[in-house]
Amino acid sequence: MSTKTLEQVENQFETFQILNEEGEIVNEAAMPELSDEELQEIMKRMVYTRIWDQRAISLNRQGRLGFYAPVAGQEASMLGSQFALDKEDWILPGYRDIPQIVFHGLPLHQAFLWSRGHYGGGEIPDGLNIMVPQIIIGAQIIQTAGVALGLKRKKKNNIAITYTGDGGASQGDFYEGMNFAGAYNAPAVFIVQNNRFAISVPVEKQSAAKTIAQKAVAAGIEGIQVDGMDVLAVYAATKQARERALAGDGPTLIETMTYRYGPHTMAGDDPTRYRSSDLDDEWTKKDPLVRFRKFLEGKGLWTEEQENEVVDKAKEDIKDAMKKADSTPKQKVTDLIGFMFEELPANLREQMEEYTAKESK
């Protein structure tokens, strides 16, 4: 009986898809209502992010950028979900989720400063509803539950959304955050970008569960598995989850089935040690940019000239943002001490005096 029940639960979570790998509509009923201009804007953002990713990897190798987690392959998952948000919604990102917060409003040069570990990268502009990218795996899940509950108590017509990878779904914070949000019916959306590897550990070795989406059942919330290489499916699923949350129907867990084409981070990871070339080839054929490009070309909405314009703009924006980041004053120990308290306690006053003297030499 228990085995049958488990199978019944698992069978509920079939992968939601709108566009197949050839860019053909396979689920007409689920097609979101997006204008031609909005469809083009989504493509522009994905192309822009792919160029940004390539340049960031190069800058990291040159020693001009600090910590960086490549995003190529996950553009549909990241940008399709962000495109479904309202500007007043809150994003609580993980360390790979920089594109979402940049398109939500964070200046690009600040994203570069964050990568360098400069405090300027965490000075969020007034009115921008994002949190600083979370380094602790899964911690943003609990924070999102809290932010969402705060929005509910303040009667705001907005949601809190967060992102983690499949590895994050193996953390205790993952269930605790979802359970809390479910118990208080908070307007939260939890996105697990299942790129199949928690650094080097395959998802099959992380959990006996057939899907991550089914873990929503234990928390008593809605769950859905989505083709994370299909930007329209991700957009549609996120939009529906947002609408459910605002209608008072509770949180949603969205598992996007995606793949990172590069290493986990640029800090020495070598994916060839744990991923086969056959697996890489399989997912290369699912490239979200290729798929969506085919769809738009079929509708007469995308040309090589348009793509080249986006590529040129991305390169120019990155160049300008790096100049601005380079011109930002280097952070000092006294800066970091000064930020900690409105009024410094005695021990920090002593340190402030010591380092002020050192820095003045």
JSON list of N, CA, C and O in Angstrom, two decimals, residues 67-70 95-96 260 262-270:
[
{"chain": "A", "resi": 67, "resn": "PHE", "atom": "N", "xyz": [34.78, 36.17, -6.83]},
{"chain": "A", "resi": 67, "resn": "PHE", "atom": "CA", "xyz": [33.95, 34.97, -6.85]},
{"chain": "A", "resi": 67, "resn": "PHE", "atom": "C", "xyz": [32.93, 35.06, -7.99]},
{"chain": "A", "resi": 67, "resn": "PHE", "atom": "O", "xyz": [32.25, 36.06, -8.17]},
{"chain": "A", "resi": 68, "resn": "TYR", "atom": "N", "xyz": [32.82, 33.97, -8.76]},
{"chain": "A", "resi": 68, "resn": "TYR", "atom": "CA", "xyz": [31.82, 33.96, -9.83]},
{"chain": "A", "resi": 68, "resn": "TYR", "atom": "C", "xyz": [31.31, 32.55, -10.07]},
{"chain": "A", "resi": 68, "resn": "TYR", "atom": "O", "xyz": [32.09, 31.60, -10.20]},
{"chain": "A", "resi": 69, "resn": "ALA", "atom": "N", "xyz": [29.97, 32.43, -10.13]},
{"chain": "A", "resi": 69, "resn": "ALA", "atom": "CA", "xyz": [29.31, 31.16, -10.42]},
{"chain": "A", "resi": 69, "resn": "ALA", "atom": "C", "xyz": [28.67, 31.26, -11.80]},
{"chain": "A", "resi": 69, "resn": "ALA", "atom": "O", "xyz": [27.71, 32.01, -11.98]},
{"chain": "A", "resi": 70, "resn": "PRO", "atom": "N", "xyz": [29.19, 30.55, -12.81]},
{"chain": "A", "resi": 70, "resn": "PRO", "atom": "CA", "xyz": [28.66, 30.65, -14.17]},
{"chain": "A", "resi": 70, "resn": "PRO", "atom": "C", "xyz": [27.17, 30.30, -14.26]},
{"chain": "A", "resi": 70, "resn": "PRO", "atom": "O", "xyz": [26.67, 29.48, -13.49]},
{"chain": "A", "resi": 95, "resn": "TYR", "atom": "N", "xyz": [23.95, 32.66, -4.59]},
{"chain": "A", "resi": 95, "resn": "TYR", "atom": "CA", "xyz": [25.13, 33.30, -5.16]},
{"chain": "A", "resi": 95, "resn": "TYR", "atom": "C", "xyz": [25.22, 33.21, -6.68]},
{"chain": "A", "resi": 95, "resn": "TYR", "atom": "O", "xyz": [25.98, 33.93, -7.31]},
{"chain": "A", "resi": 96, "resn": "ARG", "atom": "N", "xyz": [24.46, 32.30, -7.31]},
{"chain": "A", "resi": 96, "resn": "ARG", "atom": "CA", "xyz": [24.47, 32.21, -8.76]},
{"chain": "A", "resi": 96, "resn": "ARG", "atom": "C", "xyz": [23.41, 33.13, -9.40]},
{"chain": "A", "resi": 96, "resn": "ARG", "atom": "O", "xyz": [23.43, 33.38, -10.60]},
{"chain": "A", "resi": 260, "resn": "ARG", "atom": "N", "xyz": [23.81, 23.55, -15.89]},
{"chain": "A", "resi": 260, "resn": "ARG", "atom": "CA", "xyz": [24.84, 24.60, -16.03]},
{"chain": "A", "resi": 260, "resn": "ARG", "atom": "C", "xyz": [25.91, 24.06, -16.96]},
{"chain": "A", "resi": 260, "resn": "ARG", "atom": "O", "xyz": [26.48, 23.00, -16.74]},
{"chain": "A", "resi": 262, "resn": "GLY", "atom": "N", "xyz": [28.84, 25.40, -17.56]},
{"chain": "A", "resi": 262, "resn": "GLY", "atom": "CA", "xyz": [30.19, 25.61, -17.05]},
{"chain": "A", "resi": 262, "resn": "GLY", "atom": "C", "xyz": [30.41, 24.93, -15.71]},
{"chain": "A", "resi": 262, "resn": "GLY", "atom": "O", "xyz": [29.61, 24.07, -15.28]},
{"chain": "A", "resi": 263, "resn": "PRO", "atom": "N", "xyz": [31.48, 25.29, -15.01]},
{"chain": "A", "resi": 263, "resn": "PRO", "atom": "CA", "xyz": [31.75, 24.71, -13.69]},
{"chain": "A", "resi": 263, "resn": "PRO", "atom": "C", "xyz": [30.81, 25.27, -12.63]},
{"chain": "A", "resi": 263, "resn": "PRO", "atom": "O", "xyz": [30.10, 26.25, -12.86]},
{"chain": "A", "resi": 264, "resn": "HIS", "atom": "N", "xyz": [30.81, 24.67, -11.47]},
{"chain": "A", "resi": 264, "resn": "HIS", "atom": "CA", "xyz": [29.99, 25.14, -10.35]},
{"chain": "A", "resi": 264, "resn": "HIS", "atom": "C", "xyz": [30.34, 26.59, -10.02]},
{"chain": "A", "resi": 264, "resn": "HIS", "atom": "O", "xyz": [29.46, 27.44, -9.90]},
{"chain": "A", "resi": 265, "resn": "THR", "atom": "N", "xyz": [31.61, 26.85, -9.82]},
{"chain": "A", "resi": 265, "resn": "THR", "atom": "CA", "xyz": [32.12, 28.21, -9.70]},
{"chain": "A", "resi": 265, "resn": "THR", "atom": "C", "xyz": [33.48, 28.24, -10.38]},
{"chain": "A", "resi": 265, "resn": "THR", "atom": "O", "xyz": [34.00, 27.21, -10.81]},
{"chain": "A", "resi": 266, "resn": "MET", "atom": "N", "xyz": [34.06, 29.44, -10.44]},
{"chain": "A", "resi": 266, "resn": "MET", "atom": "CA", "xyz": [35.38, 29.58, -11.05]},
{"chain": "A", "resi": 266, "resn": "MET", "atom": "C", "xyz": [36.50, 29.33, -10.03]},
{"chain": "A", "resi": 266, "resn": "MET", "atom": "O", "xyz": [37.66, 29.59, -10.33]},
{"chain": "A", "resi": 267, "resn": "ALA", "atom": "N", "xyz": [36.13, 28.83, -8.86]},
{"chain": "A", "resi": 267, "resn": "ALA", "atom": "CA", "xyz": [37.11, 28.61, -7.80]},
{"chain": "A", "resi": 267, "resn": "ALA", "atom": "C", "xyz": [37.70, 27.21, -7.84]},
{"chain": "A", "resi": 267, "resn": "ALA", "atom": "O", "xyz": [37.80, 26.52, -6.83]},
{"chain": "A", "resi": 268, "resn": "GLY", "atom": "N", "xyz": [38.06, 26.75, -9.03]},
{"chain": "A", "resi": 268, "resn": "GLY", "atom": "CA", "xyz": [38.79, 25.49, -9.15]},
{"chain": "A", "resi": 268, "resn": "GLY", "atom": "C", "xyz": [37.97, 24.27, -9.50]},
{"chain": "A", "resi": 268, "resn": "GLY", "atom": "O", "xyz": [38.51, 23.17, -9.59]},
{"chain": "A", "resi": 269, "resn": "ASP", "atom": "N", "xyz": [36.66, 24.43, -9.70]},
{"chain": "A", "resi": 269, "resn": "ASP", "atom": "CA", "xyz": [35.83, 23.27, -10.04]},
{"chain": "A", "resi": 269, "resn": "ASP", "atom": "C", "xyz": [36.11, 22.80, -11.47]},
{"chain": "A", "resi": 269, "resn": "ASP", "atom": "O", "xyz": [36.24, 23.60, -12.39]},
{"chain": "A", "resi": 270, "resn": "ASP", "atom": "N", "xyz": [36.19, 21.49, -11.65]},
{"chain": "A", "resi": 270, "resn": "ASP", "atom": "CA", "xyz": [36.41, 20.90, -12.97]},
{"chain": "A", "resi": 270, "resn": "ASP", "atom": "C", "xyz": [35.29, 19.91, -13.25]},
{"chain": "A", "resi": 270, "resn": "ASP", "atom": "O", "xyz": [35.33, 18.76, -12.78]}
]
